[in-house]
CSV table of C-alpha atoms in Angstrom, one decimal:
chain,number,residue,atom,x,y,z
A,21,UNK,CA,129.8,-14.9,-51.0
A,22,UNK,CA,127.0,-13.3,-48.5
A,23,UNK,CA,128.5,-10.4,-46.7
A,24,UNK,CA,129.1,-11.0,-42.7
A,25,UNK,CA,126.4,-9.2,-41.5
A,26,UNK,CA,123.3,-11.2,-43.9
A,27,UNK,CA,124.4,-14.4,-41.6
A,28,UNK,CA,123.8,-13.0,-38.3
A,29,UNK,CA,120.2,-13.4,-37.1
A,30,UNK,CA,118.1,-10.0,-36.9
A,31,UNK,CA,118.3,-8.5,-34.0
A,32,UNK,CA,114.9,-7.4,-32.1
A,33,UNK,CA,115.1,-3.9,-33.4
A,34,UNK,CA,115.6,-5.1,-36.8
A,35,UNK,CA,112.6,-7.5,-36.9
A,36,UNK,CA,110.5,-4.5,-35.6
A,37,UNK,CA,111.7,-2.5,-38.3
A,38,UNK,CA,110.4,-4.9,-40.9
A,39,UNK,CA,107.3,-5.1,-39.1
A,40,UNK,CA,106.9,-1.4,-39.5
A,41,UNK,CA,107.4,-1.3,-43.1
A,42,UNK,CA,104.8,-3.9,-43.3
A,43,UNK,CA,102.0,-1.8,-41.4
A,44,UNK,CA,103.3,1.4,-43.3
A,45,UNK,CA,102.2,-0.5,-46.4
A,46,UNK,CA,98.8,-1.8,-45.3
A,47,UNK,CA,97.8,1.6,-43.5
A,48,UNK,CA,98.7,3.4,-46.3
A,49,UNK,CA,96.4,1.1,-48.7
A,50,UNK,CA,93.3,1.0,-46.1
A,51,UNK,CA,93.8,4.7,-45.5
A,52,UNK,CA,93.9,5.5,-49.5
A,53,UNK,CA,91.1,3.2,-50.0
A,54,UNK,CA,88.9,4.5,-47.0
A,55,UNK,CA,89.7,8.2,-48.2
A,56,UNK,CA,88.5,7.3,-51.7
A,57,UNK,CA,85.9,5.5,-50.7
A,58,UNK,CA,84.4,8.7,-48.3
A,59,UNK,CA,85.2,11.2,-51.4
A,60,UNK,CA,82.6,9.3,-53.5
A,61,UNK,CA,80.0,8.6,-51.1
A,62,UNK,CA,80.2,12.3,-50.2
A,63,UNK,CA,79.6,12.8,-54.0
A,64,UNK,CA,82.4,15.0,-54.5
B,4,UNK,CA,119.7,-0.2,-28.3
B,5,UNK,CA,122.0,-3.7,-27.6
B,6,UNK,CA,124.9,-1.3,-27.2
B,7,UNK,CA,124.7,0.1,-30.5
B,8,UNK,CA,125.2,3.5,-31.9
B,9,UNK,CA,122.3,5.3,-33.7
B,10,UNK,CA,124.2,5.9,-37.0
B,11,UNK,CA,124.6,2.0,-37.7
B,12,UNK,CA,121.1,1.4,-36.4
B,13,UNK,CA,120.0,3.7,-39.2
B,14,UNK,CA,121.8,2.2,-41.6
B,15,UNK,CA,120.7,-1.2,-40.8
B,16,UNK,CA,117.5,0.0,-41.4
B,17,UNK,CA,117.7,1.8,-44.4
B,18,UNK,CA,120.1,-1.3,-45.4
B,19,UNK,CA,117.7,-4.4,-44.5
B,20,UNK,CA,114.3,-2.5,-45.8
B,21,UNK,CA,115.8,-0.7,-49.1
B,22,UNK,CA,113.3,-2.7,-51.4
B,23,UNK,CA,110.3,-1.5,-49.8
B,24,UNK,CA,111.2,2.2,-48.7
B,25,UNK,CA,112.5,2.3,-52.5
B,26,UNK,CA,109.1,1.1,-54.1
B,27,UNK,CA,107.4,3.4,-51.5
B,28,UNK,CA,109.3,6.6,-52.6
B,29,UNK,CA,108.4,5.8,-56.4
B,30,UNK,CA,104.9,5.2,-55.2
B,31,UNK,CA,104.5,8.6,-53.3
B,32,UNK,CA,106.3,10.4,-55.9
B,33,UNK,CA,104.6,8.9,-58.9
B,34,UNK,CA,100.9,9.7,-57.0
B,35,UNK,CA,101.9,13.2,-56.3
B,36,UNK,CA,102.9,13.9,-60.1
B,37,UNK,CA,99.8,12.0,-61.0
B,38,UNK,CA,97.4,14.4,-58.8
B,39,UNK,CA,99.7,17.8,-60.4
B,40,UNK,CA,99.2,16.2,-63.9
B,41,UNK,CA,95.8,15.2,-63.5
B,42,UNK,CA,94.7,18.6,-62.1
B,43,UNK,CA,96.0,20.5,-64.8
B,44,UNK,CA,94.1,18.0,-67.5
B,45,UNK,CA,91.0,18.4,-65.5
B,46,UNK,CA,91.2,22.3,-65.6
B,47,UNK,CA,92.0,22.1,-69.4
B,48,UNK,CA,89.1,20.1,-69.8
B,49,UNK,CA,86.6,22.3,-68.0
B,50,UNK,CA,87.7,25.6,-69.3
B,51,UNK,CA,87.2,23.8,-73.0
B,52,UNK,CA,83.7,22.8,-71.8
B,53,UNK,CA,83.3,26.4,-70.3
B,54,UNK,CA,83.0,25.0,-66.9
B,55,UNK,CA,84.7,26.7,-63.6
B,56,UNK,CA,88.1,25.5,-62.9
B,57,UNK,CA,88.9,23.8,-59.3
B,58,UNK,CA,92.0,23.9,-57.0
B,59,UNK,CA,94.3,21.1,-56.2
B,60,UNK,CA,92.9,20.1,-52.8
B,61,UNK,CA,89.4,20.0,-54.3
B,62,UNK,CA,90.7,17.5,-57.3
B,63,UNK,CA,92.4,15.6,-55.1
B,64,UNK,CA,89.3,14.7,-53.1
B,65,UNK,CA,87.2,14.5,-56.2
B,66,UNK,CA,85.9,11.3,-57.4
B,67,UNK,CA,87.5,12.0,-60.9
B,68,UNK,CA,91.2,11.5,-58.7
B,69,UNK,CA,89.8,8.7,-56.9
B,70,UNK,CA,88.4,6.4,-59.8
B,71,UNK,CA,91.9,7.0,-61.8
B,72,UNK,CA,94.0,5.8,-58.5
B,73,UNK,CA,91.6,3.2,-57.5
B,74,UNK,CA,91.4,1.7,-61.2
B,75,UNK,CA,95.1,1.0,-61.3
B,76,UNK,CA,95.2,-0.3,-57.7
B,77,UNK,CA,92.7,-3.0,-58.4
B,78,UNK,CA,94.4,-4.1,-61.5
B,79,UNK,CA,97.7,-4.4,-59.6
B,80,UNK,CA,96.5,-6.2,-56.9
B,81,UNK,CA,94.1,-8.6,-59.0
B,82,UNK,CA,97.7,-9.2,-61.0
B,83,UNK,CA,99.6,-10.5,-58.0
B,84,UNK,CA,96.6,-12.3,-56.5
B,85,UNK,CA,96.2,-14.4,-59.9
B,86,UNK,CA,100.0,-14.8,-60.0
B,87,UNK,CA,100.2,-16.4,-56.6
B,88,UNK,CA,97.1,-18.5,-57.2
B,89,UNK,CA,98.1,-19.4,-60.7
B,90,UNK,CA,101.5,-20.6,-59.7
B,91,UNK,CA,100.3,-23.0,-57.1
B,92,UNK,CA,98.7,-25.5,-60.2
B,93,UNK,CA,100.5,-24.2,-63.4
B,94,UNK,CA,104.1,-24.2,-64.4
B,95,UNK,CA,106.4,-22.9,-67.0
B,96,UNK,CA,109.5,-25.3,-67.7
B,97,UNK,CA,112.7,-23.4,-67.4
B,98,UNK,CA,111.2,-20.3,-65.8
B,99,UNK,CA,112.4,-18.6,-62.6
B,100,UNK,CA,108.9,-17.7,-61.9
B,101,UNK,CA,107.9,-21.7,-61.9
B,102,UNK,CA,107.7,-24.4,-59.9
B,103,UNK,CA,109.2,-27.5,-61.0
B,104,UNK,CA,106.8,-29.5,-63.7
B,105,UNK,CA,105.3,-32.5,-61.5
B,106,UNK,CA,105.2,-30.1,-58.5
B,107,UNK,CA,101.9,-28.6,-58.8
B,108,UNK,CA,99.5,-28.3,-55.9
B,109,UNK,CA,99.7,-27.0,-52.5
B,110,UNK,CA,102.4,-29.2,-51.1
B,111,UNK,CA,102.9,-31.3,-48.1
B,112,UNK,CA,103.3,-30.1,-44.7
B,113,UNK,CA,106.9,-31.1,-44.9
B,114,UNK,CA,107.2,-29.2,-48.0
B,115,UNK,CA,105.8,-26.0,-46.6
B,116,UNK,CA,107.1,-26.4,-43.2
B,117,UNK,CA,104.3,-26.6,-41.2
B,118,UNK,CA,103.0,-28.3,-37.8
B,119,UNK,CA,105.8,-30.5,-36.8
B,120,UNK,CA,108.0,-29.6,-39.7
B,121,UNK,CA,107.8,-26.0,-38.5
B,122,UNK,CA,111.3,-24.2,-37.8
B,123,UNK,CA,112.5,-23.0,-34.5
B,124,UNK,CA,111.4,-19.3,-35.4
B,125,UNK,CA,108.6,-20.4,-37.3
B,126,UNK,CA,105.2,-17.9,-36.8
B,127,UNK,CA,103.2,-19.2,-33.9
B,128,UNK,CA,100.1,-20.1,-36.5
B,129,UNK,CA,102.1,-22.3,-38.6
B,130,UNK,CA,102.4,-24.3,-35.6
B,131,UNK,CA,99.1,-24.3,-34.4
B,132,UNK,CA,97.3,-26.2,-36.6
B,133,UNK,CA,93.7,-26.1,-37.5
B,134,UNK,CA,91.9,-22.9,-38.8
B,135,UNK,CA,94.5,-20.8,-37.7
B,136,UNK,CA,97.5,-22.3,-39.7
B,137,UNK,CA,94.9,-22.9,-42.6
B,138,UNK,CA,94.1,-19.2,-42.5
B,139,UNK,CA,98.1,-18.4,-42.2
B,140,UNK,CA,98.8,-20.7,-45.1
B,141,UNK,CA,96.7,-18.5,-47.6
B,142,UNK,CA,97.1,-15.2,-45.9
B,143,UNK,CA,99.3,-13.8,-48.6
B,144,UNK,CA,96.5,-14.4,-51.2
B,145,UNK,CA,93.4,-13.7,-48.9
B,146,UNK,CA,95.2,-10.2,-48.3
B,147,UNK,CA,96.2,-9.6,-52.0
B,148,UNK,CA,92.3,-10.5,-53.0
B,149,UNK,CA,90.4,-8.4,-50.4
B,150,UNK,CA,92.6,-5.5,-51.5
B,151,UNK,CA,91.5,-6.2,-55.0
B,152,UNK,CA,88.1,-6.3,-54.0
B,153,UNK,CA,87.9,-3.4,-52.1
B,154,UNK,CA,90.1,-1.2,-54.8
B,155,UNK,CA,87.6,-2.3,-57.7
B,156,UNK,CA,84.9,-1.5,-55.5
B,157,UNK,CA,86.2,2.1,-54.6
B,158,UNK,CA,86.5,2.4,-58.6
B,159,UNK,CA,83.3,1.3,-59.1
B,160,UNK,CA,81.6,3.9,-56.8
B,161,UNK,CA,83.9,6.7,-57.6
B,162,UNK,CA,83.4,5.8,-61.4
B,163,UNK,CA,79.7,5.7,-61.0
B,164,UNK,CA,79.7,9.4,-59.3
B,165,UNK,CA,82.2,10.8,-61.7
B,166,UNK,CA,80.1,9.2,-64.8
B,167,UNK,CA,77.3,11.0,-63.2
B,168,UNK,CA,79.0,14.5,-62.9
B,169,UNK,CA,80.0,14.2,-66.6
B,170,UNK,CA,76.4,13.5,-67.4
B,171,UNK,CA,75.1,16.3,-65.5
B,172,UNK,CA,77.6,18.3,-67.4
B,173,UNK,CA,76.5,17.5,-70.7
B,174,UNK,CA,72.7,17.7,-69.8
B,175,UNK,CA,72.4,13.6,-69.4
B,176,UNK,CA,70.4,11.7,-66.8
B,177,UNK,CA,72.2,10.0,-63.6
B,178,UNK,CA,72.0,6.4,-63.8
B,179,UNK,CA,72.1,4.2,-60.7
B,180,UNK,CA,75.3,2.4,-59.1
B,181,UNK,CA,74.4,-1.0,-60.7
B,182,UNK,CA,73.4,0.6,-64.3
B,183,UNK,CA,77.0,1.8,-64.2
B,184,UNK,CA,78.2,-1.8,-63.5
B,185,UNK,CA,77.4,-2.7,-66.8
B,186,UNK,CA,78.0,1.0,-68.7
B,187,UNK,CA,81.1,0.8,-71.2
B,188,UNK,CA,82.9,3.6,-68.9
B,189,UNK,CA,83.4,0.7,-66.2
B,190,UNK,CA,84.4,-1.7,-68.2
B,191,UNK,CA,86.8,0.3,-70.5
B,192,UNK,CA,88.4,1.6,-67.4
B,193,UNK,CA,88.7,-2.1,-65.9
B,194,UNK,CA,89.7,-3.8,-68.8
B,195,UNK,CA,92.3,-1.4,-70.3
B,196,UNK,CA,94.3,-1.8,-67.0
B,197,UNK,CA,93.8,-5.9,-66.6
B,198,UNK,CA,95.3,-6.3,-70.3
B,199,UNK,CA,98.5,-4.7,-69.5
B,200,UNK,CA,99.0,-6.7,-66.3
B,201,UNK,CA,98.2,-10.0,-67.5
B,202,UNK,CA,100.5,-9.3,-70.7
B,203,UNK,CA,103.4,-7.9,-68.3
B,204,UNK,CA,103.1,-10.9,-65.8
B,205,UNK,CA,102.9,-13.7,-69.1
B,206,UNK,CA,105.9,-11.9,-70.6
B,207,UNK,CA,108.2,-12.3,-67.3
B,208,UNK,CA,106.9,-16.0,-66.9
B,209,UNK,CA,108.5,-16.6,-70.6
B,210,UNK,CA,111.0,-14.0,-71.0
B,211,UNK,CA,112.6,-15.6,-67.8
B,212,UNK,CA,113.3,-18.6,-69.2
B,213,UNK,CA,115.5,-17.4,-72.4
B,214,UNK,CA,116.8,-14.1,-70.7
B,215,UNK,CA,119.0,-13.3,-67.4
B,216,UNK,CA,119.8,-10.4,-64.8
B,217,UNK,CA,122.9,-10.8,-63.3
B,218,UNK,CA,122.4,-10.4,-59.4
B,219,UNK,CA,118.5,-10.3,-59.6
B,220,UNK,CA,116.6,-13.0,-57.4
B,221,UNK,CA,114.0,-12.5,-60.4
B,222,UNK,CA,116.4,-14.3,-62.7
B,223,UNK,CA,117.9,-17.7,-63.1
B,224,UNK,CA,121.3,-17.6,-62.5
B,225,UNK,CA,123.6,-16.1,-65.5
B,226,UNK,CA,124.9,-19.6,-66.5
B,227,UNK,CA,121.8,-21.7,-66.1
B,228,UNK,CA,120.8,-23.9,-68.8
B,229,UNK,CA,117.7,-22.2,-70.3
B,230,UNK,CA,115.5,-25.6,-69.9
B,231,UNK,CA,116.2,-25.7,-66.0
B,232,UNK,CA,113.5,-24.4,-64.1
B,233,UNK,CA,114.4,-21.3,-61.8
B,234,UNK,CA,113.1,-22.8,-58.4
B,235,UNK,CA,114.5,-26.3,-58.5
B,236,UNK,CA,115.8,-27.3,-55.2
């Protein structure tokens, strides 16, 4: 049996939180790669 | 706040996103651990070769650290890119990771809830049709593939810089970036990561036929027959 909260459709705030997680991951990967590329191109 | 207090809202955020938060925390902890251990190892090597040691900040902004992180990133994103693609056309009877034999391919608009089959809350681009729907239909693979290619490129450039620094320390000549792409160092770093990813994925596909984990969506239900494919309707 699924708990009662799982049957409710998510609120706007809950949907926003999931989007935030998506953006956090995407930003982390993009920023990480950009930093590593900069480090390598600067010849450190 | 829709009449909710902050306490339940925070609990809801943690509960709804616990899987991505868990892996985010593990990732950050492992990255910090890698930086600490890598720094110590680098300085040990420097001392053995009679070279000056470097500070932590200098190490984490070095080509050595960049190549070690990016070579692992590229292989993970390659793994997922290939897995998503391969499971479109290849099947494994009995595996929870596979579609049913006979269901290979991209599927119909009805199967994939596209166009007029889209559900009321479907993403706008799933309903839009044309180029936007085609792009959105492949956005997961495309994004993973872009991260793979970008990580591999970063690995090649940072690996090249690190390789040339090593060469300089040992009195060897510098090589071009193109030259590094056919160096054993580049392919050693690349293939040592790829082999482990491919083994792990293949293992998961076939182990999921005969083994179970109660409660995990990555497993078939414990009582399901071995020959039943997990993602059957």
